[in-house]
Amino acid sequence: EADIYQTPRYLVIGTGKKITLECSQTMGHDKMYWYQQDPGMELHLIHYSYGVNSTEKGDLSSESTVSRIRTEHFPLTLESARPSHTSQYLCASSGGQVRSIVETQYFGPGTRLLVL
Amino acid sequence: KNQVEQSPQSLIILEGKNCTLQCNYTVSPFSNLRWYKQDTGRGPVSLTIMTFSENTKSNGRYTATLDADTKQSSLHITASQLSDSASYICVVSDRGSTLGRLYFGRGTQLTVWP
């Protein structure tokens, strides 16, 4: 079982509200990622970080923002939620002290967001 | 067009039976291919990872095969159990671990009936 946690697991919120999805990992991984997944569809990378103070946008354009002030923490923020943001958001991490040619990404349980 | 295509989209089998899931990809260059299992409402969990030089890898009742020439992979599940009900996702990476981009399939939804 991977030591990566996401809160809240479920969130129902009204349009225009600011929300922050939390993600933390205790594996000492340097890389962290945020994915968006709609039912029956593939995961889309929206943000990633290779270390503290490093953040990059992913393949899928997203109105969300992220920060990486601490290695273990990678929160995602939506300043003004809209119904189009309704989706499942998955956080993942990889890396650590043991370097490998092939790294496994460990996923959190996800946050299901519903914007009314 | 998605560069990782999985089939079938969904599959229903009886407990104890075997099944095979397919993954075709067009990702190039190729670095490695992973199979993940995603239970409903959970994040994906890695089952197997295969690099270019590997053509089969097992993890308990799960056996993955890779044909890098035809760009095909399969995941074979032996003696299925109810707990195997999940979505199985094929993921292909185009380069090494630190720089490689991951391409995700849409998954095969497997349902195992008693």
XYZ file of N, CA and C in Angstrom:
690
model
N 0.848 -1.194 0.000
C 0.000 0.000 0.000
C 0.889 1.252 0.000
N 0.636 2.133 -0.961
C 1.441 3.346 -1.083
C 1.075 4.330 0.007
N 2.091 5.073 0.487
C 1.875 6.070 1.534
C 1.655 7.429 0.901
N 0.566 7.561 0.196
C 0.213 8.832 -0.409
C -1.258 9.089 -0.136
N -1.560 10.269 0.337
C -2.871 10.570 0.883
C -3.473 11.792 0.202
N -4.783 11.724 0.030
C -5.498 12.847 -0.554
C -6.718 13.173 0.299
N -6.939 14.460 0.485
C -8.140 14.917 1.178
C -8.665 16.163 0.491
N -9.989 16.359 0.463
C -10.976 15.372 0.891
C -11.136 14.264 -0.143
N -11.786 13.185 0.197
C -12.052 12.131 -0.770
C -13.210 12.513 -1.672
N -14.186 13.207 -1.138
C -15.338 13.670 -1.902
C -15.611 15.137 -1.532
N -15.984 15.922 -2.527
C -16.273 17.334 -2.290
C -17.379 17.806 -3.225
N -18.427 18.333 -2.639
C -19.506 18.949 -3.403
C -19.510 20.428 -3.047
N -19.410 21.273 -4.070
C -19.236 22.689 -3.796
C -19.971 23.507 -4.847
N -20.313 24.744 -4.487
C -21.029 25.598 -5.414
C -20.093 26.360 -6.340
N -20.641 26.782 -7.462
C -19.871 27.547 -8.442
C -19.304 28.822 -7.830
N -18.054 29.109 -8.169
C -17.415 30.330 -7.713
C -16.603 30.189 -6.446
N -16.724 29.059 -5.782
C -15.969 28.864 -4.543
C -14.523 28.518 -4.833
N -13.675 28.899 -3.896
C -12.254 28.531 -3.978
C -12.051 27.224 -3.233
N -11.325 26.300 -3.846
C -11.087 25.014 -3.207
C -9.620 24.636 -3.309
N -9.171 23.874 -2.327
C -7.821 23.327 -2.356
C -7.898 21.838 -2.081
N -7.334 21.070 -3.010
C -7.244 19.619 -2.835
C -5.858 19.303 -2.289
N -5.834 18.550 -1.198
C -4.576 18.263 -0.535
C -3.995 16.927 -1.000
N -2.672 16.876 -1.092
C -1.971 15.639 -1.414
C -0.668 15.620 -0.629
N -0.427 14.526 0.056
C 0.829 14.402 0.782
C 1.333 12.972 0.697
N 2.656 12.829 0.702
C 3.260 11.502 0.641
C 4.417 11.428 1.637
N 4.604 10.237 2.163
C 5.623 10.028 3.194
C 6.730 9.109 2.699
N 6.879 8.982 1.393
C 7.867 8.066 0.818
C 9.159 8.772 0.440
N 9.220 10.085 0.664
C 10.430 10.820 0.308
C 10.607 11.007 -1.183
N 9.531 10.864 -1.941
C 9.619 11.015 -3.394
C 9.829 12.470 -3.787
N 10.707 12.680 -4.791
C 10.951 14.047 -5.232
C 9.936 14.500 -6.285
N 9.373 13.572 -7.026
C 8.445 13.942 -8.100
C 7.000 13.719 -7.660
N 6.165 14.677 -7.984
C 4.742 14.545 -7.692
C 3.925 15.037 -8.884
N 2.698 14.499 -8.996
C 1.881 14.741 -10.180
C 0.413 14.893 -9.791
N -0.310 15.647 -10.602
C -1.770 15.709 -10.503
C -2.354 15.283 -11.841
N -3.318 14.359 -11.764
C -4.034 13.899 -12.950
C -5.528 14.182 -12.780
N -6.179 14.354 -13.918
C -7.632 14.486 -13.951
C -8.190 13.300 -14.713
N -9.236 12.681 -14.177
C -9.802 11.499 -14.814
C -11.317 11.574 -14.793
N -11.919 11.533 -15.976
C -13.372 11.460 -16.104
C -13.773 9.999 -16.281
N -15.014 9.637 -15.929
C -15.434 8.233 -16.003
C -15.214 7.628 -17.382
N -14.560 6.460 -17.397
C -14.344 5.745 -18.642
C -13.295 6.344 -19.552
N -12.610 7.353 -19.064
C -11.615 8.031 -19.896
C -10.225 7.844 -19.306
N -9.213 8.177 -20.119
C -7.842 8.032 -19.644
C -7.460 9.155 -18.687
N -6.417 8.918 -17.922
C -5.888 9.944 -17.035
C -5.182 11.015 -17.862
N -5.360 12.253 -17.470
C -4.672 13.368 -18.117
C -3.826 14.106 -17.101
N -2.552 14.308 -17.432
C -1.640 15.024 -16.541
C -1.941 16.515 -16.600
N -2.198 17.133 -15.447
C -2.473 18.561 -15.423
C -1.354 19.372 -14.768
N -0.633 18.788 -13.823
C 0.501 19.472 -13.195
C 1.524 18.433 -12.742
N 2.803 18.846 -12.670
C 3.799 17.985 -12.078
C 4.914 18.821 -11.467
N 5.670 18.167 -10.608
C 6.752 18.841 -9.898
C 7.917 17.876 -9.749
N 9.122 18.363 -10.037
C 10.311 17.527 -9.886
C 11.026 17.784 -8.563
N 10.492 18.688 -7.766
C 11.103 18.952 -6.472
C 10.556 20.231 -5.878
N 11.064 20.583 -4.716
C 10.600 21.796 -4.033
C 10.811 23.014 -4.930
N 9.786 23.868 -4.955
C 9.777 25.112 -5.736
C 9.807 24.870 -7.237
N 9.550 23.651 -7.679
C 9.475 23.313 -9.097
C 8.068 22.865 -9.418
N 7.388 23.577 -10.332
C 6.066 23.147 -10.798
C 5.963 23.409 -12.295
N 5.289 22.497 -12.982
C 5.114 22.625 -14.421
C 3.685 22.246 -14.781
N 3.184 22.816 -15.856
C 1.869 22.427 -16.372
C 1.998 21.156 -17.184
N 0.952 20.355 -17.132
C 0.954 19.095 -17.849
C 0.376 19.216 -19.236
N -0.083 18.084 -19.744
C -0.569 18.030 -21.121
C -1.953 18.640 -21.268
N -2.763 18.511 -20.235
C -4.135 19.008 -20.302
C -4.198 20.385 -19.650
N -4.716 21.335 -20.408
C -4.847 22.679 -19.870
C -5.798 22.681 -18.687
N -5.399 23.335 -17.635
C -6.220 23.366 -16.426
C -6.172 24.763 -15.820
N -7.295 25.189 -15.266
C -7.353 26.476 -14.599
C -6.860 26.392 -13.168
N -6.457 25.230 -12.751
C -5.974 25.062 -11.387
C -4.508 25.479 -11.289
N -4.059 25.701 -10.051
C -2.655 26.004 -9.788
C -2.148 25.075 -8.695
N -0.845 24.905 -8.639
C -0.232 24.038 -7.631
C 0.941 24.755 -6.980
N 1.388 24.217 -5.877
C 2.579 24.725 -5.209
C 3.337 23.566 -4.603
N 4.647 23.732 -4.447
C 5.480 22.681 -3.857
C 6.486 23.361 -2.927
N 6.025 23.673 -1.744
C 6.866 24.330 -0.754
C 7.627 23.305 0.080
N 7.008 22.146 0.257
C 7.637 21.049 1.002
C 7.650 19.819 0.118
N 8.643 18.981 0.292
C 8.785 17.779 -0.539
C 7.550 16.901 -0.472
N 6.986 16.779 0.715
C 5.916 15.800 0.910
C 4.536 16.321 0.558
N 4.410 17.602 0.216
C 3.100 18.219 0.097
C 2.944 18.885 -1.287
N 1.809 18.616 -1.957
C 1.612 19.123 -3.325
C 0.132 19.475 -3.506
N -0.316 20.584 -2.927
C -1.736 20.939 -3.021
C -2.118 21.541 -4.364
N -3.367 21.319 -4.751
C -3.924 21.865 -5.988
C -5.066 22.808 -5.621
N -5.070 23.985 -6.239
C -6.066 25.008 -5.899
C -6.848 25.443 -7.129
N -8.161 25.551 -6.942
C -9.041 26.159 -7.946
C -9.570 27.450 -7.343
N -9.265 28.580 -7.952
C -9.657 29.874 -7.381
C -11.167 30.090 -7.454
N -11.769 29.596 -8.538
C -13.205 29.797 -8.718
C -13.772 28.570 -9.415
N -14.345 27.675 -8.644
C -14.812 26.402 -9.204
C -15.996 26.598 -10.149
N -16.003 25.779 -11.218
C -17.105 25.783 -12.186
C -17.574 24.354 -12.421
N -18.797 24.174 -12.892
C -19.291 22.806 -13.162
C -18.366 22.013 -14.088
N -17.665 22.684 -15.004
C -16.752 21.977 -15.906
C -15.554 21.382 -15.169
N -15.350 21.787 -13.917
C -14.255 21.225 -13.119
C -14.653 19.916 -12.440
N -15.903 19.542 -12.573
C -16.358 18.283 -11.990
C -15.579 17.119 -12.592
N -14.917 16.347 -11.746
C -14.064 15.265 -12.226
C -13.455 14.561 -11.022
N -12.642 13.535 -11.313
C -11.837 12.925 -10.263
C -10.398 13.405 -10.434
N -9.788 13.805 -9.328
C -8.420 14.297 -9.340
C -7.525 13.318 -8.570
N -6.506 12.829 -9.267
C -5.596 11.840 -8.683
C -4.213 12.447 -8.527
N -3.644 12.261 -7.355
C -2.288 12.703 -7.076
C -1.369 11.477 -7.114
N -0.151 11.654 -7.589
C 0.804 10.554 -7.645
C 2.197 11.066 -7.303
N 3.070 10.139 -6.953
C 4.455 10.508 -6.677
C 5.379 9.408 -7.156
N 6.630 9.764 -7.409
C 7.623 8.775 -7.817
C 9.003 9.288 -7.448
N 9.992 8.378 -7.508
C 11.370 8.785 -7.256
C 11.850 8.303 -5.913
N 12.610 9.128 -5.217
C 13.151 8.711 -3.936
C 14.641 8.515 -4.027
N 15.212 7.926 -2.985
C 16.660 7.820 -2.893
C 17.221 6.749 -3.817
N 16.441 5.719 -4.091
C 16.916 4.642 -4.957
C 16.588 4.996 -6.387
N 17.608 5.258 -7.180
C 17.377 5.658 -8.556
C 17.200 4.420 -9.426
N 16.222 4.473 -10.289
C 15.935 3.341 -11.152
C 15.677 3.850 -12.563
N 16.007 3.019 -13.528
C 15.739 3.384 -14.910
C 14.243 3.562 -15.126
N 13.483 2.703 -14.495
C 12.034 2.755 -14.626
C 11.442 3.067 -13.266
N 10.765 4.177 -13.153
C 10.147 4.563 -11.894
C 8.668 4.245 -11.915
N 8.185 3.763 -10.804
C 6.757 3.518 -10.649
C 6.113 4.728 -10.010
N 4.995 5.154 -10.562
C 4.211 6.204 -9.929
C 3.222 5.563 -8.969
N 3.182 6.067 -7.762
C 2.254 5.590 -6.744
C 1.139 6.617 -6.629
N -0.091 6.124 -6.719
C -1.243 7.007 -6.758
C -1.952 7.070 -5.411
N -2.502 8.242 -5.127
C -3.389 8.387 -3.994
C -4.778 7.888 -4.348
N -5.707 7.895 -3.392
C -7.052 7.363 -3.615
C -7.935 8.269 -4.454
N -7.517 9.505 -4.655
C -8.290 10.420 -5.485
C -9.276 11.272 -4.708
N -9.630 12.402 -5.311
C -10.689 13.272 -4.800
C -11.744 13.396 -5.890
N -12.971 13.046 -5.545
C -14.088 13.222 -6.483
C -14.733 14.574 -6.222
N -14.663 15.437 -7.213
C -15.163 16.799 -7.076
C -16.426 16.983 -7.903
N -17.441 17.525 -7.269
C -18.693 17.866 -7.953
C -18.963 19.349 -7.708
N -19.021 20.096 -8.790
C -19.302 21.529 -8.698
C -20.710 21.783 -9.223
N -21.537 22.335 -8.373
C -22.939 22.546 -8.740
C -23.162 23.946 -9.327
N -6.050 11.374 -31.571
C -6.215 9.930 -31.409
C -5.301 9.450 -30.295
N -5.878 8.654 -29.395
C -5.096 8.155 -28.282
C -4.012 7.225 -28.790
N -2.819 7.349 -28.254
C -1.724 6.501 -28.708
C -1.677 5.168 -27.991
N -2.584 4.954 -27.063
C -2.693 3.669 -26.368
C -4.155 3.227 -26.425
N -4.405 2.141 -27.111
C -5.760 1.633 -27.286
C -5.898 0.299 -26.567
N -6.967 0.178 -25.787
C -7.188 -1.054 -25.046
C -8.478 -1.727 -25.501
N -8.465 -3.048 -25.462
C -9.671 -3.804 -25.780
C -9.724 -5.071 -24.933
N -10.931 -5.565 -24.623
C -12.184 -4.877 -24.892
C -12.385 -3.693 -23.945
N -13.378 -2.907 -24.199
C -13.683 -1.777 -23.311
C -14.198 -2.292 -21.973
N -14.995 -3.354 -22.032
C -15.493 -3.983 -20.809
C -15.595 -5.479 -21.020
N -15.566 -6.222 -19.913
C -15.545 -7.681 -19.981
C -16.185 -8.234 -18.722
N -17.047 -9.219 -18.905
C -17.671 -9.896 -17.771
C -17.302 -11.366 -17.853
N -16.759 -11.901 -16.770
C -16.404 -13.319 -16.736
C -16.886 -13.921 -15.416
N -16.957 -15.241 -15.392
C -17.342 -15.930 -14.171
C -16.113 -16.211 -13.319
N -16.312 -16.190 -12.040
C -15.245 -16.477 -11.089
C -14.564 -17.802 -11.431
N -13.228 -17.787 -11.383
C -12.480 -19.007 -11.672
C -12.005 -19.115 -13.113
N -12.609 -18.320 -13.998
C -12.215 -18.358 -15.406
C -10.995 -17.482 -15.654
N -10.329 -17.731 -16.773
C -9.193 -16.918 -17.206
C -9.663 -15.863 -18.200
N -8.877 -14.804 -18.325
C -9.192 -13.800 -19.343
C -7.911 -13.101 -19.775
N -7.989 -12.482 -20.958
C -6.848 -11.761 -21.502
C -7.287 -10.392 -21.976
N -6.578 -9.377 -21.540
C -6.855 -7.999 -21.935
C -5.762 -7.541 -22.897
N -6.152 -6.724 -23.867
C -5.218 -6.319 -24.906
C -4.880 -4.832 -24.837
N -3.660 -4.517 -25.268
C -3.211 -3.125 -25.341
C -2.359 -2.962 -26.586
N -2.762 -2.052 -27.459
C -1.972 -1.707 -28.640
C -1.535 -0.248 -28.524
N -0.305 0.024 -28.900
C 0.177 1.390 -28.747
C 0.942 1.833 -29.990
N 1.015 3.141 -30.158
C 1.784 3.716 -31.268
C 2.882 4.642 -30.738
N 3.035 4.697 -29.424
C 4.007 5.587 -28.799
C 5.414 5.264 -29.302
N 6.146 6.306 -29.673
C 7.517 6.134 -30.139
C 8.321 7.381 -29.805
N 9.537 7.260 -29.313
C 10.218 6.023 -28.957
C 9.564 5.349 -27.758
N 9.922 4.094 -27.556
C 9.309 3.316 -26.490
C 10.330 3.084 -25.389
N 9.898 3.270 -24.149
C 10.769 3.001 -23.017
C 10.258 1.828 -22.183
N 9.015 1.913 -21.761
C 8.472 0.839 -20.942
C 6.954 0.851 -20.982
N 6.368 -0.265 -20.598
C 4.918 -0.416 -20.584
C 4.514 -0.953 -19.221
N 3.480 -0.347 -18.669
C 2.995 -0.734 -17.347
C 1.534 -1.109 -17.417
N 1.147 -2.033 -16.573
C -0.256 -2.338 -16.350
C -0.592 -1.932 -14.919
N -1.697 -1.196 -14.802
C -2.188 -0.771 -13.499
C -3.581 -1.357 -13.285
N -3.913 -1.611 -12.022
C -5.257 -2.008 -11.628
C -5.871 -0.869 -10.826
N -7.074 -0.464 -11.229
C -7.747 0.618 -10.519
C -9.103 0.152 -10.022
N -9.213 -0.013 -8.730
C -10.497 -0.342 -8.129
C -11.385 0.894 -8.141
N -12.689 0.669 -8.154
C -13.643 1.775 -8.197
C -13.413 2.720 -7.022
N -13.269 4.001 -7.331
C -13.093 4.999 -6.285
C -11.707 5.039 -5.678
N -10.758 4.357 -6.286
C -9.393 4.331 -5.774
C -8.413 4.784 -6.851
N -7.156 4.995 -6.443
C -6.133 5.314 -7.411
C -5.561 4.046 -8.020
N -4.944 4.141 -9.198
C -4.341 2.968 -9.839
C -3.178 2.399 -9.032
N -3.033 1.088 -9.093
C -1.942 0.386 -8.417
C -1.170 -0.396 -9.463
N 0.158 -0.266 -9.452
C 0.986 -0.917 -10.458
C 0.970 -2.437 -10.301
N 0.790 -3.131 -11.431
C 0.842 -4.603 -11.459
C 2.171 -5.085 -12.034
N 2.537 -4.559 -13.203
C 3.772 -4.984 -13.861
C 4.369 -3.805 -14.618
N 5.665 -3.850 -14.797
C 6.381 -2.911 -15.658
C 7.320 -3.715 -16.536
N 7.294 -3.450 -17.851
C 8.176 -4.154 -18.777
C 8.928 -3.154 -19.625
N 10.237 -3.366 -19.745
C 11.038 -2.543 -20.636
C 11.129 -3.218 -22.002
N 11.853 -2.583 -22.902
C 11.936 -3.035 -24.285
C 12.442 -4.474 -24.382
N 13.354 -4.832 -23.504
C 14.000 -6.149 -23.617
C 13.213 -7.284 -22.962
N 12.135 -6.940 -22.261
C 11.353 -7.962 -21.573
C 10.111 -8.302 -22.375
N 9.774 -9.576 -22.497
C 8.571 -9.933 -23.228
C 7.524 -10.612 -22.368
N 7.835 -10.859 -21.101
C 6.821 -11.379 -20.198
C 7.210 -11.082 -18.762
N 6.192 -10.824 -17.973
C 6.424 -10.585 -16.547
C 5.179 -10.998 -15.773
N 5.405 -11.684 -14.662
C 4.283 -12.190 -13.864
C 4.242 -11.537 -12.493
N 3.034 -11.431 -11.981
C 2.805 -10.928 -10.627
C 1.627 -11.724 -10.084
N 1.950 -12.858 -9.471
C 0.886 -13.727 -8.959
C 0.076 -14.298 -10.101
N -1.242 -14.062 -10.073
C -2.111 -14.592 -11.128
C -2.143 -13.685 -12.363
N -1.391 -12.616 -12.344
C -1.332 -11.698 -13.479
C -0.049 -11.947 -14.270
N -0.188 -12.120 -15.574
C 0.963 -12.275 -16.461
C 0.826 -11.313 -17.631
N 1.828 -10.452 -17.771
C 1.823 -9.488 -18.871
C 2.824 -9.930 -19.924
N 2.476 -9.714 -21.176
C 3.384 -9.996 -22.279
C 3.568 -8.728 -23.100
N 4.695 -8.639 -23.755
C 5.003 -7.472 -24.578
C 5.668 -7.917 -25.864
N 5.139 -7.444 -26.988
C 5.771 -7.617 -28.294
C 6.093 -6.222 -28.815
N 7.348 -5.813 -28.614
C 7.734 -4.452 -28.989
C 7.762 -4.259 -30.502
N 7.888 -5.353 -31.244
C 7.898 -5.242 -32.704
C 6.522 -4.871 -33.246
N 5.503 -5.526 -32.707
C 4.132 -5.235 -33.157
C 3.453 -4.201 -32.290
N 4.138 -3.758 -31.234
C 3.612 -2.757 -30.315
C 2.298 -3.223 -29.698
N 2.363 -4.426 -29.152
C 1.188 -5.001 -28.507
C 1.580 -5.568 -27.154
N 0.642 -5.491 -26.234
C 0.828 -6.097 -24.926
C -0.487 -6.737 -24.514
N -0.374 -7.738 -23.667
C -1.573 -8.363 -23.131
C -1.387 -8.608 -21.638
N -2.497 -8.629 -20.943
C -2.503 -8.967 -19.515
C -3.422 -10.158 -19.348
N -2.856 -11.266 -18.893
C -3.617 -12.487 -18.700
C -3.877 -12.679 -17.211
N -5.129 -12.899 -16.874
C -5.510 -13.140 -15.488
C -5.968 -14.592 -15.370
N -5.339 -15.304 -14.477
C -5.629 -16.726 -14.302
C -6.530 -16.939 -13.086
N -7.465 -17.848 -13.223
C -8.337 -18.234 -12.098
C -8.910 -16.996 -11.409
N -9.698 -16.262 -12.137
C -10.176 -14.957 -11.662
C -10.925 -15.060 -10.334
N -10.815 -13.991 -9.564
C -11.502 -13.875 -8.280
C -12.382 -12.631 -8.294
N -13.328 -12.591 -7.390
C -14.236 -11.447 -7.331
C -13.463 -10.147 -7.138
N -12.361 -10.226 -6.409
C -11.560 -9.035 -6.143
C -10.802 -8.528 -7.376
N -10.826 -9.305 -8.452
C -10.203 -8.851 -9.697
C -11.075 -7.834 -10.428
N -12.318 -7.691 -10.000
C -13.204 -6.711 -10.628
C -12.620 -5.316 -10.447
N -12.289 -4.683 -11.561
C -11.611 -3.388 -11.525
C -11.404 -2.926 -12.955
N -10.823 -1.733 -13.097
C -10.397 -1.262 -14.406
C -8.902 -1.522 -14.529
N -8.483 -2.061 -15.675
C -7.074 -2.368 -15.902
C -6.556 -1.417 -16.972
N -5.546 -0.661 -16.588
C -5.066 0.438 -17.424
C -3.670 0.127 -17.950
N -3.497 0.296 -19.243
C -2.202 0.125 -19.901
C -1.556 1.509 -20.031
N -0.300 1.622 -19.640
C 0.396 2.917 -19.656
C 1.750 2.737 -20.337
N 2.032 3.565 -21.314
C 3.286 3.467 -22.061
C 4.109 4.729 -21.836
N 5.401 4.547 -21.594
C 6.310 5.677 -21.412
C 7.235 5.770 -22.618
N 7.502 7.019 -23.037
C 8.283 7.174 -24.255
C 9.766 7.414 -24.014
N 10.158 7.525 -22.741
C 11.579 7.741 -22.495
C 11.917 7.259 -21.104
N 13.096 7.645 -20.618
C 13.504 7.226 -19.294
C 12.628 7.798 -18.200
N 12.869 7.363 -17.001
C 11.958 7.643 -15.892
C 11.822 9.118 -15.607
N 12.894 9.877 -15.653
C 12.788 11.256 -15.201
C 12.191 12.171 -16.256
N 12.350 11.846 -17.507
C 11.859 12.734 -18.555
C 10.711 12.138 -19.359
N 10.467 10.853 -19.172
C 9.482 10.202 -20.012
C 8.067 10.663 -19.753
N 7.340 10.790 -20.800
C 5.931 11.122 -20.693
C 5.144 9.821 -20.660
N 4.093 9.798 -19.892
C 3.234 8.621 -19.790
C 1.995 8.793 -20.653
N 1.686 7.768 -21.424
C 0.482 7.741 -22.248
C -0.446 6.682 -21.662
N -1.652 7.110 -21.313
C -2.601 6.229 -20.629
C -3.667 5.721 -21.594
N -3.983 4.424 -21.483
C -5.159 3.908 -22.152
C -6.395 4.217 -21.321
N -7.561 3.954 -21.901
C -8.809 4.248 -21.198
C -9.214 3.122 -20.261
N -8.510 2.027 -20.350
C -8.781 0.936 -19.433
C -9.790 -0.071 -19.947
N -9.702 -1.280 -19.430
C -10.714 -2.315 -19.637
C -11.398 -2.544 -18.308
N -12.718 -2.397 -18.295
C -13.482 -2.602 -17.061
C -13.831 -4.084 -16.952
N -13.217 -4.764 -16.008
C -13.457 -6.197 -15.804
C -14.416 -6.399 -14.639
N -15.426 -7.206 -14.874
C -16.360 -7.590 -13.825
C -16.330 -9.100 -13.683
N -16.066 -9.570 -12.490
C -16.050 -11.005 -12.214
C -17.295 -11.343 -11.413
N -18.105 -12.246 -11.974
C -19.355 -12.666 -11.317
C -19.163 -13.983 -10.604
N -19.860 -14.147 -9.462
C -19.728 -15.426 -8.729
C -20.462 -16.554 -9.447
